[in-house]
PDB file of N, CA and C in Angstrom:
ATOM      1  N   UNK A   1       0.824  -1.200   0.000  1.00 82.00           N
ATOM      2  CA  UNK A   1       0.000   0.000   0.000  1.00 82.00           C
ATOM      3  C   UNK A   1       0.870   1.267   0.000  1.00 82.00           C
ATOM      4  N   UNK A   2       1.889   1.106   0.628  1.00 80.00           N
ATOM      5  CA  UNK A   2       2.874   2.173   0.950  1.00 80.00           C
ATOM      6  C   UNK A   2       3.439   2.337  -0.368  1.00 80.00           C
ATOM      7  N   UNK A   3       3.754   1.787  -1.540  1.00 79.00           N
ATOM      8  CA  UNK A   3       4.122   2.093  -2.895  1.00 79.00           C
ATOM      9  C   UNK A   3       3.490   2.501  -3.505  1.00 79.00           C
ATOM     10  N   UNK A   4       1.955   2.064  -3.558  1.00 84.00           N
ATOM     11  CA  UNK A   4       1.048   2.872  -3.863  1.00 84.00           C
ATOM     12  C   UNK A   4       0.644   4.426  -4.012  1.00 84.00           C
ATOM     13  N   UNK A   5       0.894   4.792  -2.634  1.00 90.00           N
ATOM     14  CA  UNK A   5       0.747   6.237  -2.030  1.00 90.00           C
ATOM     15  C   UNK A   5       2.438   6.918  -2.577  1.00 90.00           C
ATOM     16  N   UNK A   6       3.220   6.321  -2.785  1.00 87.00           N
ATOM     17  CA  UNK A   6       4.535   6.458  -3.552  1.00 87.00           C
ATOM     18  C   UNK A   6       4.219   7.125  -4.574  1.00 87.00           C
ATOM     19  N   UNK A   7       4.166   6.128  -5.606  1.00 83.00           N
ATOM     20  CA  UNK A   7       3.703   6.087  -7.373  1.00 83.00           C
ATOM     21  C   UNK A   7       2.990   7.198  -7.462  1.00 83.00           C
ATOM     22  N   UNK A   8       1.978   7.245  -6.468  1.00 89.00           N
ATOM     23  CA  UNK A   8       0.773   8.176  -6.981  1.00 89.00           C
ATOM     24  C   UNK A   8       1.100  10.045  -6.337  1.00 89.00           C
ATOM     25  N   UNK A   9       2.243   9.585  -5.783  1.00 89.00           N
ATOM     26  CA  UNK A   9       3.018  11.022  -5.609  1.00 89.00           C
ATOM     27  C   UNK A   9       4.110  11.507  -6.265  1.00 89.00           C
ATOM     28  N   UNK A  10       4.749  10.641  -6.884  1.00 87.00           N
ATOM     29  CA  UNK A  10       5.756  10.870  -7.687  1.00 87.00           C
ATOM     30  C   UNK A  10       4.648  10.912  -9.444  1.00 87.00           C
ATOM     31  N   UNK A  11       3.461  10.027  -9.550  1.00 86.00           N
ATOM     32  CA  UNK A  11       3.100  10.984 -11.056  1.00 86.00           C
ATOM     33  C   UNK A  11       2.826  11.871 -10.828  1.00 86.00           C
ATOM     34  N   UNK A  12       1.775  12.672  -9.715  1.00 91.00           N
ATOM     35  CA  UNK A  12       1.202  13.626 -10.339  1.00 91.00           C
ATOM     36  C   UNK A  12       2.319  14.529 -10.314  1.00 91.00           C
ATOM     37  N   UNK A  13       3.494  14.313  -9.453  1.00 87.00           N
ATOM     38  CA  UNK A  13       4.737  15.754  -9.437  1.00 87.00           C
ATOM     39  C   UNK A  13       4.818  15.506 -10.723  1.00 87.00           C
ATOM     40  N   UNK A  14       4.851  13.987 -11.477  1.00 85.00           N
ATOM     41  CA  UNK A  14       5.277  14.126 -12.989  1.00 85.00           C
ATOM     42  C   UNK A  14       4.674  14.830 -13.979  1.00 85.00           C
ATOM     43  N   UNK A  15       3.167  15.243 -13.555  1.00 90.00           N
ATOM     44  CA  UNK A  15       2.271  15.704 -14.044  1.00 90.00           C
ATOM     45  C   UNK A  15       2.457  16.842 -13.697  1.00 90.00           C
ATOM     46  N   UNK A  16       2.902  17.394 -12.696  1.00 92.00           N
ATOM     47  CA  UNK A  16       2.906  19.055 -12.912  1.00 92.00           C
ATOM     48  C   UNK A  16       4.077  19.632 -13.409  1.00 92.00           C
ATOM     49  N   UNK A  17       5.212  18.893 -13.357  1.00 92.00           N
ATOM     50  CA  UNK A  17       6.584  19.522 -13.593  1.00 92.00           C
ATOM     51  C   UNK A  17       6.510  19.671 -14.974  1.00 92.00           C
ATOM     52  N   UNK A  18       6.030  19.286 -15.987  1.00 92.00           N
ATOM     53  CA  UNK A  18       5.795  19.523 -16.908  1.00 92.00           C
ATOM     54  C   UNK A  18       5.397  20.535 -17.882  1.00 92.00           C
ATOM     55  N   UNK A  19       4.230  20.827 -16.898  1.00 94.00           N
ATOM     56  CA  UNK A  19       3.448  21.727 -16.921  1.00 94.00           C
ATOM     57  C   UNK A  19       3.963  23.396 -16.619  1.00 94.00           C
ATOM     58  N   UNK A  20       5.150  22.987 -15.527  1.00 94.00           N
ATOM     59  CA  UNK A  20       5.852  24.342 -15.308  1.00 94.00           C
ATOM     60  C   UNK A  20       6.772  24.447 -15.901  1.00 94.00           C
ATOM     61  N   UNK A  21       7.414  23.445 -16.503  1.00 96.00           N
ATOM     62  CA  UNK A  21       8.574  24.053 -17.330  1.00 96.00           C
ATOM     63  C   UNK A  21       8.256  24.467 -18.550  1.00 96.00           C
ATOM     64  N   UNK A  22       6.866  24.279 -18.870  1.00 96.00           N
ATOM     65  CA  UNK A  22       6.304  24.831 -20.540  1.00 96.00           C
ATOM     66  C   UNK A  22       6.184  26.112 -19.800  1.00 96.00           C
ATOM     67  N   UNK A  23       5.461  26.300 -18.876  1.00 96.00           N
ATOM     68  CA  UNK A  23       5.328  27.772 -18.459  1.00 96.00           C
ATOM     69  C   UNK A  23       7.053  28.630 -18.547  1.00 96.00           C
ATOM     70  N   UNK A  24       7.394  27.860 -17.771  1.00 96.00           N
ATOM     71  CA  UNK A  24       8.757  28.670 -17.287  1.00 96.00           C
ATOM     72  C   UNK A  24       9.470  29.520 -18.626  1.00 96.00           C
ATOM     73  N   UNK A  25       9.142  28.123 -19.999  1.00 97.00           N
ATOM     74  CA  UNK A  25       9.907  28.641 -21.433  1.00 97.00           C
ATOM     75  C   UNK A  25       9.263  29.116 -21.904  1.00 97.00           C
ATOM     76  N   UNK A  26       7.881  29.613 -21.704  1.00 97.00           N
ATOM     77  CA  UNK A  26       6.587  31.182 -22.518  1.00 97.00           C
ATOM     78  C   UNK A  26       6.774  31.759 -21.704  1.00 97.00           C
ATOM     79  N   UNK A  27       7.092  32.057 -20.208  1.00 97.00           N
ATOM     80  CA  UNK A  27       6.855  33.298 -19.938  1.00 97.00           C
ATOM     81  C   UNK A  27       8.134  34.295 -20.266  1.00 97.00           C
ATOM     82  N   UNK A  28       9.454  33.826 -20.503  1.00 97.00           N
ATOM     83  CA  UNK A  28      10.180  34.395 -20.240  1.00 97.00           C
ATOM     84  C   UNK A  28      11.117  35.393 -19.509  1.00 97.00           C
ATOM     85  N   UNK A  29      10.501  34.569 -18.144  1.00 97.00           N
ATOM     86  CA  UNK A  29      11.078  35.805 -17.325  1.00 97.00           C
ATOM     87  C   UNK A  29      11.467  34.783 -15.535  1.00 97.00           C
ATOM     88  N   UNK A  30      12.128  35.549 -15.181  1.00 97.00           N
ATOM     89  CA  UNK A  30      12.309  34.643 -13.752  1.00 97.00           C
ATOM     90  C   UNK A  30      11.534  34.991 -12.504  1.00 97.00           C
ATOM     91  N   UNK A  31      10.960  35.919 -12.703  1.00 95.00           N
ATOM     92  CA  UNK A  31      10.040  36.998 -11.610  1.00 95.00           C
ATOM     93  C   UNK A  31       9.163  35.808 -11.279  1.00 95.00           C
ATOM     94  N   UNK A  32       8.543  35.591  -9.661  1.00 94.00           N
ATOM     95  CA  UNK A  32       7.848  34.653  -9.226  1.00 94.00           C
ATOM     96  C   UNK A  32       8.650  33.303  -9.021  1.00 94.00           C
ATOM     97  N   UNK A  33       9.938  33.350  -9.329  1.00 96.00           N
ATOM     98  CA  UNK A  33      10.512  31.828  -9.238  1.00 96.00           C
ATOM     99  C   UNK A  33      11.313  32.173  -8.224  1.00 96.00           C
ATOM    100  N   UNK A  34      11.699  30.944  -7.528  1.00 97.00           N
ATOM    101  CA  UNK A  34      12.390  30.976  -6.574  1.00 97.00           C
ATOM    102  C   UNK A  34      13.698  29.974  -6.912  1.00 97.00           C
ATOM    103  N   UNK A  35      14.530  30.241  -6.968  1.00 98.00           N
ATOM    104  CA  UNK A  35      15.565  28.850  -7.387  1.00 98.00           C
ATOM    105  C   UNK A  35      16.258  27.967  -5.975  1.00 98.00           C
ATOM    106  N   UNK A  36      16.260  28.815  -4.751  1.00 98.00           N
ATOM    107  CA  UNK A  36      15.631  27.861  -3.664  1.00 98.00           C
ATOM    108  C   UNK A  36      15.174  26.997  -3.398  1.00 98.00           C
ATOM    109  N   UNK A  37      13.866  27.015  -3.978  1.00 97.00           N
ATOM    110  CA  UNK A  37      12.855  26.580  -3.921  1.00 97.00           C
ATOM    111  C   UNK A  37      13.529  25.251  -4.816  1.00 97.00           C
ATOM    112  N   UNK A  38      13.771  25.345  -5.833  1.00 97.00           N
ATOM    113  CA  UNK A  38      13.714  24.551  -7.215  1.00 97.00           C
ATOM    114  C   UNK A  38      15.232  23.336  -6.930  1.00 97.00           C
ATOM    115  N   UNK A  39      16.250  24.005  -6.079  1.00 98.00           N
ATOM    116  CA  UNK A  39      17.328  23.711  -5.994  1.00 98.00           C
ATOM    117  C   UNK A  39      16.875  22.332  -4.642  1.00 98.00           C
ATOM    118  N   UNK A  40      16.025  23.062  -3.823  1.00 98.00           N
ATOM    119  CA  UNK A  40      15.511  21.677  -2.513  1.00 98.00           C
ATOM    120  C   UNK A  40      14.623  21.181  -2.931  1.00 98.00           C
ATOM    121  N   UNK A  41      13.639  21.317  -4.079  1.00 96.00           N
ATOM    122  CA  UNK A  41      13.163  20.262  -4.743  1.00 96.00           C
ATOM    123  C   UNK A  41      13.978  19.103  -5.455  1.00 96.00           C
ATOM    124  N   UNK A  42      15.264  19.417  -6.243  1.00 97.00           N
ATOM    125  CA  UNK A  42      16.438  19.284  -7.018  1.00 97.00           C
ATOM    126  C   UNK A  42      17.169  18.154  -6.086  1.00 97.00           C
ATOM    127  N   UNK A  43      17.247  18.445  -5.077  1.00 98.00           N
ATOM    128  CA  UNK A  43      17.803  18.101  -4.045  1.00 98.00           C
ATOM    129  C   UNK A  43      16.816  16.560  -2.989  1.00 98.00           C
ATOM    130  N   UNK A  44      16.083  17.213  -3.059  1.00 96.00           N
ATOM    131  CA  UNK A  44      14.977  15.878  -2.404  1.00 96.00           C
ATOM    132  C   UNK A  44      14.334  14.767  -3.413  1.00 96.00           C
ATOM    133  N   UNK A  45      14.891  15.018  -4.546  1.00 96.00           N
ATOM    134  CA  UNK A  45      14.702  14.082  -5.696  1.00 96.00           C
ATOM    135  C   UNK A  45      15.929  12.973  -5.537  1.00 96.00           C
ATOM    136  N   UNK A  46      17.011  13.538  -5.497  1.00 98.00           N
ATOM    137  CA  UNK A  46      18.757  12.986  -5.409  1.00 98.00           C
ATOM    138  C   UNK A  46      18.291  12.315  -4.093  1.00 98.00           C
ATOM    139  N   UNK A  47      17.926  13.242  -3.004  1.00 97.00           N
ATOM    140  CA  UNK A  47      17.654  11.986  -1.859  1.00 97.00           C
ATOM    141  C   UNK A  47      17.019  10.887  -2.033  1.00 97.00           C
ATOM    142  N   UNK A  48      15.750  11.411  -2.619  1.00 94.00           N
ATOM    143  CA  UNK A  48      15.003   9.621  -2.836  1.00 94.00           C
ATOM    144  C   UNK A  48      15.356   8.747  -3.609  1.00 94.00           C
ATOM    145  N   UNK A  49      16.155   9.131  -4.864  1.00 96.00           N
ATOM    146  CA  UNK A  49      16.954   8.231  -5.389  1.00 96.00           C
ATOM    147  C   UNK A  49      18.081   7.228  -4.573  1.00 96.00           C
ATOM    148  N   UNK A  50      18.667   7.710  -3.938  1.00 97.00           N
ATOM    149  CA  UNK A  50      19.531   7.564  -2.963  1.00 97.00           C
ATOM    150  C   UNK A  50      18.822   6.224  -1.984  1.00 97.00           C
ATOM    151  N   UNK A  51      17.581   6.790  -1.820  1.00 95.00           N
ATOM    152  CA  UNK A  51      17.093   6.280  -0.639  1.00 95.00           C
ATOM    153  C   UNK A  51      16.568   4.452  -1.236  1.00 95.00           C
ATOM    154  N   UNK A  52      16.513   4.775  -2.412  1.00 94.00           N
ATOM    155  CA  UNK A  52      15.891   3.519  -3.038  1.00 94.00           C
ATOM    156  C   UNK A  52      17.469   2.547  -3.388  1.00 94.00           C
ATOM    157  N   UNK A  53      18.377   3.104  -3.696  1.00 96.00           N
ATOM    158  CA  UNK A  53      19.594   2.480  -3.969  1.00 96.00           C
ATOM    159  C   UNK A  53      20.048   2.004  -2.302  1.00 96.00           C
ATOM    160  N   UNK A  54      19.894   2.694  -1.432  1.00 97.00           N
ATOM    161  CA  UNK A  54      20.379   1.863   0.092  1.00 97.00           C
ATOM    162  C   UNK A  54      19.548   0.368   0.159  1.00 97.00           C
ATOM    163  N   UNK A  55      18.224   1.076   0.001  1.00 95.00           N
ATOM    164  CA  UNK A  55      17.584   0.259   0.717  1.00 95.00           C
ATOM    165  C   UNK A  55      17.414  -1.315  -0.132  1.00 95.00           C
ATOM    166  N   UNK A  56      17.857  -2.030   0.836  1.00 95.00           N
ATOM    167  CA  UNK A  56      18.084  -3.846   0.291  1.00 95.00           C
ATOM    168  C   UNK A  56      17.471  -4.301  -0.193  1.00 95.00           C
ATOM    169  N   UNK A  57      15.762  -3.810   0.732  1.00 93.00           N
ATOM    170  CA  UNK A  57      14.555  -4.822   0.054  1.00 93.00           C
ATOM    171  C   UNK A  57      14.242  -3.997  -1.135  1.00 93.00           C
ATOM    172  N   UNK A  58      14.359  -3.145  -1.495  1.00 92.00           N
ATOM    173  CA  UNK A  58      13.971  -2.415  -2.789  1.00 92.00           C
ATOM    174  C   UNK A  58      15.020  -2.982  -3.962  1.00 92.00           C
ATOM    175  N   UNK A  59      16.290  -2.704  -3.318  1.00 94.00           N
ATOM    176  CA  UNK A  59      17.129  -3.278  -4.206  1.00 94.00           C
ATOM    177  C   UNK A  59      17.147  -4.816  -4.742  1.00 94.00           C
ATOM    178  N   UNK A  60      16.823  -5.633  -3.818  1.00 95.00           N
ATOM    179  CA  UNK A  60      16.176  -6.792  -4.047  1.00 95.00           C
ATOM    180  C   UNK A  60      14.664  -7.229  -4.871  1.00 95.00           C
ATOM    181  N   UNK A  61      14.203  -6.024  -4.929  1.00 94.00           N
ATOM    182  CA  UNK A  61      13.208  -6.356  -6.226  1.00 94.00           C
ATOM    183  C   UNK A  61      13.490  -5.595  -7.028  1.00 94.00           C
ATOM    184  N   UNK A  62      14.403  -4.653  -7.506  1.00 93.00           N
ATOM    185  CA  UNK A  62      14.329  -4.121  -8.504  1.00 93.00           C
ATOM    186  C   UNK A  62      13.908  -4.470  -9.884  1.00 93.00           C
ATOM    187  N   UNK A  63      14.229  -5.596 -10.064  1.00 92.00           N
ATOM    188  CA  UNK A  63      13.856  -6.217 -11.400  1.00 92.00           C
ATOM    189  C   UNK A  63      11.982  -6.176 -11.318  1.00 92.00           C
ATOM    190  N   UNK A  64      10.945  -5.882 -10.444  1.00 89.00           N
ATOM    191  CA  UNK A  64       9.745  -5.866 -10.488  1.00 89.00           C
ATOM    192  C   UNK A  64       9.526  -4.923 -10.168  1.00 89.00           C
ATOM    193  N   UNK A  65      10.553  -3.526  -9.611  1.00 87.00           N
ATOM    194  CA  UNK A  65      10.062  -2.161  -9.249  1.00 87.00           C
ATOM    195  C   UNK A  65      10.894  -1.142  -9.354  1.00 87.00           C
ATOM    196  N   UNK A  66      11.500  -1.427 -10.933  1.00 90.00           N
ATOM    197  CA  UNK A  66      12.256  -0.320 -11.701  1.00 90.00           C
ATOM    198  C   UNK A  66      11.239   0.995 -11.586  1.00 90.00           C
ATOM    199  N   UNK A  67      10.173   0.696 -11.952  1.00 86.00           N
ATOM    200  CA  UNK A  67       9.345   1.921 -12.331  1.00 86.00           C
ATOM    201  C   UNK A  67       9.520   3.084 -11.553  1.00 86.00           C
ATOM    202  N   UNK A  68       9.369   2.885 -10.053  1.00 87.00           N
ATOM    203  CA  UNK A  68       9.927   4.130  -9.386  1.00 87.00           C
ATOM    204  C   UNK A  68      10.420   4.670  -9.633  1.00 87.00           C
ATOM    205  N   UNK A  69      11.743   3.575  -9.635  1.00 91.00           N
ATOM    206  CA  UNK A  69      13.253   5.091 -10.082  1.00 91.00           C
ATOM    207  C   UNK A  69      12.947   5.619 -10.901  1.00 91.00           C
ATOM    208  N   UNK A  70      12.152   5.152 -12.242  1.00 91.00           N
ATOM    209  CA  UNK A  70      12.323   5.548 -13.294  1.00 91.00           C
ATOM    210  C   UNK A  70      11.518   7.216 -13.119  1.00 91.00           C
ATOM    211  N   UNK A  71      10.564   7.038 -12.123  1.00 89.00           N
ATOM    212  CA  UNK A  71       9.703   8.044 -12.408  1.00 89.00           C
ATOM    213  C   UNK A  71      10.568   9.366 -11.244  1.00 89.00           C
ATOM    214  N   UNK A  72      11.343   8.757 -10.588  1.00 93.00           N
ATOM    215  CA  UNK A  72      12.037   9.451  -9.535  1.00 93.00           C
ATOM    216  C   UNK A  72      12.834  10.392 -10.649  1.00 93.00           C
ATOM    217  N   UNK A  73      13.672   9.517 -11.942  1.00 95.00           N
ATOM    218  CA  UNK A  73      14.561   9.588 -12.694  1.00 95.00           C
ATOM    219  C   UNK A  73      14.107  11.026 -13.481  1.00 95.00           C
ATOM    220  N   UNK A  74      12.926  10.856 -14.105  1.00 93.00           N
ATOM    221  CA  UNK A  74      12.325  11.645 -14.929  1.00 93.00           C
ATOM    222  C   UNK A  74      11.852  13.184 -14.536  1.00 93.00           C
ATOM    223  N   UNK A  75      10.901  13.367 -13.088  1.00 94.00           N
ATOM    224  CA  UNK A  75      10.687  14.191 -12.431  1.00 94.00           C
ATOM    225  C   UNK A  75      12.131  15.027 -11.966  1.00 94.00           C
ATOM    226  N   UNK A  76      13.389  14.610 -11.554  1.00 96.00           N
ATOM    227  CA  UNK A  76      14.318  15.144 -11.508  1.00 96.00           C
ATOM    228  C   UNK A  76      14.764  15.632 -12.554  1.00 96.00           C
ATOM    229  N   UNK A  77      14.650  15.024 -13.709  1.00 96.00           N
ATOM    230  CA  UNK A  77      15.450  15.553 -15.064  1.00 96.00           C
ATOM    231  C   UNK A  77      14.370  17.090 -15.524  1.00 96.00           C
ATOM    232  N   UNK A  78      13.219  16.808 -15.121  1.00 96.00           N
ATOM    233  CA  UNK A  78      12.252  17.898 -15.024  1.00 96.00           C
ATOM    234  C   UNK A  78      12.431  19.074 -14.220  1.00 96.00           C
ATOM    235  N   UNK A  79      12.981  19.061 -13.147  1.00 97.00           N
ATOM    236  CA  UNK A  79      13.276  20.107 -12.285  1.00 97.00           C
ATOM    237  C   UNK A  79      14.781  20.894 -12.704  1.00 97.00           C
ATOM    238  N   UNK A  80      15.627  19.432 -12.971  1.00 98.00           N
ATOM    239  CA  UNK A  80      16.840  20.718 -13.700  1.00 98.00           C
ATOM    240  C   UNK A  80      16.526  21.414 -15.345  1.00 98.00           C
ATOM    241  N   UNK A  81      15.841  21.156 -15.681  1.00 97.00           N
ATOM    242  CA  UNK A  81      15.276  21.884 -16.567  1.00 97.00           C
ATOM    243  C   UNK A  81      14.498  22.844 -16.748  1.00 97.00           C
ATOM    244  N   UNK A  82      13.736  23.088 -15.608  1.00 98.00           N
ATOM    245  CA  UNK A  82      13.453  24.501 -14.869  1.00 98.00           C
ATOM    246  C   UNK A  82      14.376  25.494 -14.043  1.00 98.00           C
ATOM    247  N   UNK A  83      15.416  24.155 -13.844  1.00 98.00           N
ATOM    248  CA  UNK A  83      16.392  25.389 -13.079  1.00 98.00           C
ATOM    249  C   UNK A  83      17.276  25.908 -14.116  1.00 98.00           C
ATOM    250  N   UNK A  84      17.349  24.686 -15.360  1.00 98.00           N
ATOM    251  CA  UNK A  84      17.992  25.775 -16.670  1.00 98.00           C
ATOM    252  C   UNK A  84      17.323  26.984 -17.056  1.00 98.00           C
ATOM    253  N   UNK A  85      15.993  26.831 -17.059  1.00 98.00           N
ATOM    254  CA  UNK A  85      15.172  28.385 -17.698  1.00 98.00           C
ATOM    255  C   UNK A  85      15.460  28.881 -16.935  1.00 98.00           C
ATOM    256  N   UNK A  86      15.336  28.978 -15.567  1.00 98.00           N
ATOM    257  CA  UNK A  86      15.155  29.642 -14.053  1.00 98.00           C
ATOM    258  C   UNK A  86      17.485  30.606 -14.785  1.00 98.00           C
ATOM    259  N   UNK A  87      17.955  29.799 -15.232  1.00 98.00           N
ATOM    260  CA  UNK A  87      19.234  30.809 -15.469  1.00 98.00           C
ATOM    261  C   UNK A  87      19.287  31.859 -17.131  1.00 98.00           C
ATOM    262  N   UNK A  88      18.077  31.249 -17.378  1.00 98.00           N
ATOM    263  CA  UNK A  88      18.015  31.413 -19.060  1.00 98.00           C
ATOM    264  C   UNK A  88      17.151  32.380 -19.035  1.00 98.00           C
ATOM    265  N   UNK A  89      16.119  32.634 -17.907  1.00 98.00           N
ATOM    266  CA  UNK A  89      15.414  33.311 -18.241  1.00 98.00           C
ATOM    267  C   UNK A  89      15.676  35.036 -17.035  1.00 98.00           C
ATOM    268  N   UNK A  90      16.751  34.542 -15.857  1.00 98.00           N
ATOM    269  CA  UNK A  90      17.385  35.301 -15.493  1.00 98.00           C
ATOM    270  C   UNK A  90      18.037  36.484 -16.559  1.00 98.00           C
ATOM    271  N   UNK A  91      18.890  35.730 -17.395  1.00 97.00           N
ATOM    272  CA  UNK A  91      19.658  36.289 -18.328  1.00 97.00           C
ATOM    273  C   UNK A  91      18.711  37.919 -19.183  1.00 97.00           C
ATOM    274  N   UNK A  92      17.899  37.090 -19.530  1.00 97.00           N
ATOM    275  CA  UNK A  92      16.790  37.230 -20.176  1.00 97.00           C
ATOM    276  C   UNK A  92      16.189  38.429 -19.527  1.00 97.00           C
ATOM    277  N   UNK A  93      16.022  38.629 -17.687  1.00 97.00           N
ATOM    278  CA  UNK A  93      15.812  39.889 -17.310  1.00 97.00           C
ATOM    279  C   UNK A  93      16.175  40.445 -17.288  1.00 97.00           C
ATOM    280  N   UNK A  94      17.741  40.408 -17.636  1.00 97.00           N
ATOM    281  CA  UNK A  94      18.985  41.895 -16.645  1.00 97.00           C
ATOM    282  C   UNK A  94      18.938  42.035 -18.761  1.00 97.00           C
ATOM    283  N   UNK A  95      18.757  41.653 -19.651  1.00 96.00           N
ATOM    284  CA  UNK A  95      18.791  42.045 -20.739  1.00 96.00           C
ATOM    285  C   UNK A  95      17.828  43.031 -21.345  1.00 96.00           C
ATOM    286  N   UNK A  96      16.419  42.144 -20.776  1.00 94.00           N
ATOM    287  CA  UNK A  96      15.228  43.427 -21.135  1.00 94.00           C
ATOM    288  C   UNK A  96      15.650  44.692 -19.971  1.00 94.00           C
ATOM    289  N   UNK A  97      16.716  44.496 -19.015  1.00 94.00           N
ATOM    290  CA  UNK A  97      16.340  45.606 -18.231  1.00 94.00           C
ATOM    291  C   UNK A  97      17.662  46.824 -18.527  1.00 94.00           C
ATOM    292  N   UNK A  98      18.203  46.156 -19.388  1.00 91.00           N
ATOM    293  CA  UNK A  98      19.590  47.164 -20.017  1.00 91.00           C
ATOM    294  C   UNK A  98      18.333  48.121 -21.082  1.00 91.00           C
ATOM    295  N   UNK A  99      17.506  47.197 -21.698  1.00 83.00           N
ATOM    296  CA  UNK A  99      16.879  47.933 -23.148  1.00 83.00           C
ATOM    297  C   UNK A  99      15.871  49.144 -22.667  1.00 83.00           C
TER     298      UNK A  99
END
C-alpha cells in the first residue's frame, strides 16, 4: 500500500513539472521563481533516489520495481530543466532591463 501512495506522488509531481517548465519557457522571465525553492526540490529528488539504492529490500526487487526510479529519474530531469530556464530566463531579465 505504501508504494502505492509512492507512485501516486511521484506521477502527479510528474504531471505538474511539466506543466511548469512549458510555463517557465513562454513566460520568459524569472520573476515569481524561486531557485531555492527549485534547488531543494532538485535536491529531495537525489535523496530519494539515494534512498531507493540503500535500501536492500527495494534493491532486491528491482527487477519488479524499476518503475519508481524511473519516475524518480524523470521528475528530476524535469526540475533541472526549470532550473535551466530559471538561469536562461534570469539572463533574459537583466537584458530586457539594459533595453
Amino acid at each position: 500500500m505504501a508504494e502505492i501512495f509512492e507512485i501516486t506522488m511521484i506521477i502527479s509531481f510528474g504531471i505538474s513539472w511539466p506543466m511548469n517548465v512549458i510555463k517557465s519557457y513562454r513566460v520568459r522571465t524569472a520573476k515569481g521563481k524561486s531557485l531555492s525553492f527549485l534547488c531543494l526540490i532538485f535536491f529531495g529528488y537525489i535523496a530519494g533516489i539515494a534512498s531507493k539504492f540503500v535500501n536492500p529490500v527495494y534493491m532486491s526487487q528491482i527487477a519488479e520495481k524499476w518503475y519508481v526510479l524511473f519516475f524518480y529519474f524523470i521528475n528530476l530531469i524535469m526540475v533541472g530543466a526549470d532550473i535551466c530556464l530559471y538561469a536562461r530566463n534570469c539572463k533574459l531579465d537583466k537584458s530586457a532591463e539594459k533595453e
